[in-house]
PDB file of C-alpha atoms in Angstrom:
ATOM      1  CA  UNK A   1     -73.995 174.168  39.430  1.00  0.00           C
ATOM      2  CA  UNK A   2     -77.076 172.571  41.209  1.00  0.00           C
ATOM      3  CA  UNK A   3     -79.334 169.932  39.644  1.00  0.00           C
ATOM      4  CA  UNK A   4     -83.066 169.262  39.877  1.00  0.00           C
ATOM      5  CA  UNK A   5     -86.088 167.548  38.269  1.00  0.00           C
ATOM      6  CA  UNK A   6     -89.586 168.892  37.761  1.00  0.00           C
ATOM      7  CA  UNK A   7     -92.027 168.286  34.950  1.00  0.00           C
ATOM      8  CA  UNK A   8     -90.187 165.953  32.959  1.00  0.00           C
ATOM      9  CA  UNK A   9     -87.284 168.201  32.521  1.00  0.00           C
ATOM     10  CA  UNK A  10     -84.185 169.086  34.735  1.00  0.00           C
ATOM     11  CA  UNK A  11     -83.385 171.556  36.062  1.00  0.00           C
ATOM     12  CA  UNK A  12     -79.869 172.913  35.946  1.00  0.00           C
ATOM     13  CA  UNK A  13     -78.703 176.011  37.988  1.00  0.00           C
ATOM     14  CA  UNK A  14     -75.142 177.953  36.511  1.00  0.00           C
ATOM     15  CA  UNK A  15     -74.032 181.333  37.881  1.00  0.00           C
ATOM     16  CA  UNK A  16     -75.693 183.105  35.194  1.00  0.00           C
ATOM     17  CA  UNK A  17     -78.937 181.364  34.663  1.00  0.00           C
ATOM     18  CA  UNK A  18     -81.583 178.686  35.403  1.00  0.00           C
ATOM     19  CA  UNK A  19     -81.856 175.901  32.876  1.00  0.00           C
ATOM     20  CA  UNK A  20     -84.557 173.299  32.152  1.00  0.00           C
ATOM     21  CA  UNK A  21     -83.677 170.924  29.646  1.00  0.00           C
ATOM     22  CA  UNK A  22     -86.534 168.267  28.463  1.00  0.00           C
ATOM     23  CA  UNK A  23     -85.915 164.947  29.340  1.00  0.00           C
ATOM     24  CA  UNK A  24     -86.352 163.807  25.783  1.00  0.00           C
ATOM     25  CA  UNK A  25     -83.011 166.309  24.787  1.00  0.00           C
ATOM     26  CA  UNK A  26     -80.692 164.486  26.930  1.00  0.00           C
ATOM     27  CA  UNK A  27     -78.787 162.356  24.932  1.00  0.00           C
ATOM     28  CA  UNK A  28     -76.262 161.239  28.275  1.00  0.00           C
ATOM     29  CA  UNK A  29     -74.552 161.583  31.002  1.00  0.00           C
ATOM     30  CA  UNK A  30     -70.650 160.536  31.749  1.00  0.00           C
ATOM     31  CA  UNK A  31     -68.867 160.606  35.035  1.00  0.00           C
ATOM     32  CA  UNK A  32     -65.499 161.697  34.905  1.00  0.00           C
ATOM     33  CA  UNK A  33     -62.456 163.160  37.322  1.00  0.00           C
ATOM     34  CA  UNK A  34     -66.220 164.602  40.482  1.00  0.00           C
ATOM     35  CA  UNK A  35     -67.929 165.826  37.298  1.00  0.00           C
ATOM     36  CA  UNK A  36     -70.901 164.966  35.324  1.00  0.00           C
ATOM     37  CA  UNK A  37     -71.598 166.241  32.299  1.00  0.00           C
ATOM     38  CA  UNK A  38     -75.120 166.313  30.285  1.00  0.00           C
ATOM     39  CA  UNK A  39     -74.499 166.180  26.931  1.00  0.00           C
ATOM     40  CA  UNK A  40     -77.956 166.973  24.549  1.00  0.00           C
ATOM     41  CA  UNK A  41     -77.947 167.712  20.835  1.00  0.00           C
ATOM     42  CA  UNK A  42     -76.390 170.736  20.862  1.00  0.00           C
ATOM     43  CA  UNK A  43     -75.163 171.618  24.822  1.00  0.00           C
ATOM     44  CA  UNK A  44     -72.887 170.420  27.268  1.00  0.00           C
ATOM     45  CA  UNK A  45     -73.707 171.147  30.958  1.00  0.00           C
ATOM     46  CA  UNK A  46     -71.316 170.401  33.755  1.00  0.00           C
ATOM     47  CA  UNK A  47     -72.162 169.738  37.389  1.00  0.00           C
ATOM     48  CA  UNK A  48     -70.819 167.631  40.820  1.00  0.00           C
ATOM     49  CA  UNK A  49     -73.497 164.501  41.375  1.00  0.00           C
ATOM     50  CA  UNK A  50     -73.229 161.164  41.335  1.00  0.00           C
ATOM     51  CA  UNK A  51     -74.489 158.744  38.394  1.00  0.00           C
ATOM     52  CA  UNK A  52     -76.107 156.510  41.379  1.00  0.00           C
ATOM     53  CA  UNK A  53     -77.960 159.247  42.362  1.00  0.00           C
ATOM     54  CA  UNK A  54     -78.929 160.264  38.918  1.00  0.00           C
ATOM     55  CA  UNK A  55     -80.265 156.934  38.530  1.00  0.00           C
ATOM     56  CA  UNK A  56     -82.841 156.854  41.217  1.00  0.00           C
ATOM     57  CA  UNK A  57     -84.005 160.407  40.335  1.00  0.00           C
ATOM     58  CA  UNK A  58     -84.396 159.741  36.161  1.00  0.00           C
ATOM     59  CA  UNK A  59     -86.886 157.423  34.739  1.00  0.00           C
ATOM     60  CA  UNK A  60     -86.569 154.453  33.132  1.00  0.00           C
ATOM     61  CA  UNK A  61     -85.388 155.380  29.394  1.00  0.00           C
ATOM     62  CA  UNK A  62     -82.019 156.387  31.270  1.00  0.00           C
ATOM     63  CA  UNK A  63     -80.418 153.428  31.295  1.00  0.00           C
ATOM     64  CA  UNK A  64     -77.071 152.761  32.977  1.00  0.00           C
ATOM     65  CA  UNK A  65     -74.886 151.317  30.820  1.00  0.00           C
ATOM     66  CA  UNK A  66     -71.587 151.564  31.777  1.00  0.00           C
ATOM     67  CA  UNK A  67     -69.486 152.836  35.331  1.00  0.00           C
ATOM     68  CA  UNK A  68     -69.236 156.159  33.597  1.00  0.00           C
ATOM     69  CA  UNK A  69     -72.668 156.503  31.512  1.00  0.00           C
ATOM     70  CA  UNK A  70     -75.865 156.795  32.019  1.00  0.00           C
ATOM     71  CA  UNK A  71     -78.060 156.962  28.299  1.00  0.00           C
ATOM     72  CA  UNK A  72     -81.300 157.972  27.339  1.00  0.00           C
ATOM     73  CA  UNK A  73     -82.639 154.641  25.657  1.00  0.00           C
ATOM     74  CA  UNK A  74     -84.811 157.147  23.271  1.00  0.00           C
ATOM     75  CA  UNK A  75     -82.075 158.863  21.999  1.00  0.00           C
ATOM     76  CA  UNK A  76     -79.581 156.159  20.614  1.00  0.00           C
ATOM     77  CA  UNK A  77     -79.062 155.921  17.012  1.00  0.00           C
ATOM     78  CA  UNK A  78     -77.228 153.258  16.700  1.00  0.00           C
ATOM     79  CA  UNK A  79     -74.700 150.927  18.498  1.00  0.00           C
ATOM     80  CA  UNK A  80     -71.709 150.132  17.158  1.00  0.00           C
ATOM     81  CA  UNK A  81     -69.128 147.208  18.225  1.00  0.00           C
ATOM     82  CA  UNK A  82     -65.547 148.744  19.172  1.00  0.00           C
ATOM     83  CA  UNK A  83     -63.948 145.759  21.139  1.00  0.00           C
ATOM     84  CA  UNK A  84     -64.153 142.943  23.675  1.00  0.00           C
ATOM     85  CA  UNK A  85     -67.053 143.872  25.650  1.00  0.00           C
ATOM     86  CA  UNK A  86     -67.908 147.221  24.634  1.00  0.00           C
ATOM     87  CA  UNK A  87     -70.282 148.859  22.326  1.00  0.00           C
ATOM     88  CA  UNK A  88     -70.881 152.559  21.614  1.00  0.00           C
ATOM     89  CA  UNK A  89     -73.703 154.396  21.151  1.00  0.00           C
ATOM     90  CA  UNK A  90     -74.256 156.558  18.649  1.00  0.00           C
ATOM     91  CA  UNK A  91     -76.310 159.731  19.260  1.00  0.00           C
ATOM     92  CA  UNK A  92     -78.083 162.391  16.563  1.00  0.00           C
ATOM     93  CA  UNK A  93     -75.412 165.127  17.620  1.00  0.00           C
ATOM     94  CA  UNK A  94     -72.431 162.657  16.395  1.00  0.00           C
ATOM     95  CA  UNK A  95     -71.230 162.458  20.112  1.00  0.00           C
ATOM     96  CA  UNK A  96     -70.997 158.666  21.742  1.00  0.00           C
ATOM     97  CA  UNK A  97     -71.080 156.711  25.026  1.00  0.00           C
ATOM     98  CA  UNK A  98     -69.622 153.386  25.861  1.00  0.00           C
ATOM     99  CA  UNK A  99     -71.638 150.528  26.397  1.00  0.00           C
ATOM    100  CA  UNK A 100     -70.717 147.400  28.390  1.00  0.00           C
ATOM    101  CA  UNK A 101     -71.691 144.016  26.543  1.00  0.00           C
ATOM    102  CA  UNK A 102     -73.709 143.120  29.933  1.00  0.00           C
ATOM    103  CA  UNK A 103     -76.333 145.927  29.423  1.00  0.00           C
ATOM    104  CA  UNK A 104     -77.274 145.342  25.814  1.00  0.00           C
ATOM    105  CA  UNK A 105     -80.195 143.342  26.554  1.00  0.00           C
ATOM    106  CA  UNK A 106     -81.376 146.281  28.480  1.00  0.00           C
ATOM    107  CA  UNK A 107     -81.385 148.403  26.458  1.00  0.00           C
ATOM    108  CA  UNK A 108     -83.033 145.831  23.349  1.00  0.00           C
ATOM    109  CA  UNK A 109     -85.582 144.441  25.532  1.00  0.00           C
ATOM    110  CA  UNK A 110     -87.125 146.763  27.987  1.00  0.00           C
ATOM    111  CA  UNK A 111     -90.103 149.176  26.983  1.00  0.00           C
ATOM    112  CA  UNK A 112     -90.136 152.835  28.099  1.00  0.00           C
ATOM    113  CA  UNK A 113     -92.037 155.696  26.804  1.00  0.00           C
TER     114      UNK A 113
END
């Protein structure tokens, strides 16, 4: 798979079709074993980029949050306390992401549309 922006969306190629998924879908993105993977409400889309990378192309509601997630801010639910340092967030499609205690005031305090 390739990956792309345009128009607030990206832009996903597969071997059987082009996708373009709205910015405002994207619930995450998690880093794991070379992979990403692009979890929305009710999709899963798998590709080989980095989440540095990702976080110079997204705007601002993506929010890094941990070494192997990158959230949209818009999207979270809720965040719940599991241990020590980390939270997770709680997304619309049931699915989660971890959240490092040192990133919580980012994602309370800064303003995105």
């Amino acid at each position: 798979m390739e990956l792309n922006t345009l128009n607030n969306k990206i832009i996903v190629k597969t071997r059987s079709a082009i996708v373009f998924v709205e910015y405002k879908q994207i619930h995450f993105f998690e880093s794991f074993n070379g992979l990403v993977s692009m979890q929305t409400s009710d999709k899963e889309y798998q590709f080989r980029e980095s989440l540095k990378n990702l976080e110079i192309i997204l705007p601002d509601c993506f929010i890094r949050v941990h070494k192997s997630f990158i959230i949209n801010k818009n999207s979270i639910l809720e965040l719940q306390f599991v241990k020590g340092d980390t939270y997770e967030a709680i997304f619309s499609s049931g699915n989660s992401a971890l959240v490092s205690k040192k990133y919580l005031k980012k994602i309370l305090l800064d303003e995105c549309e």
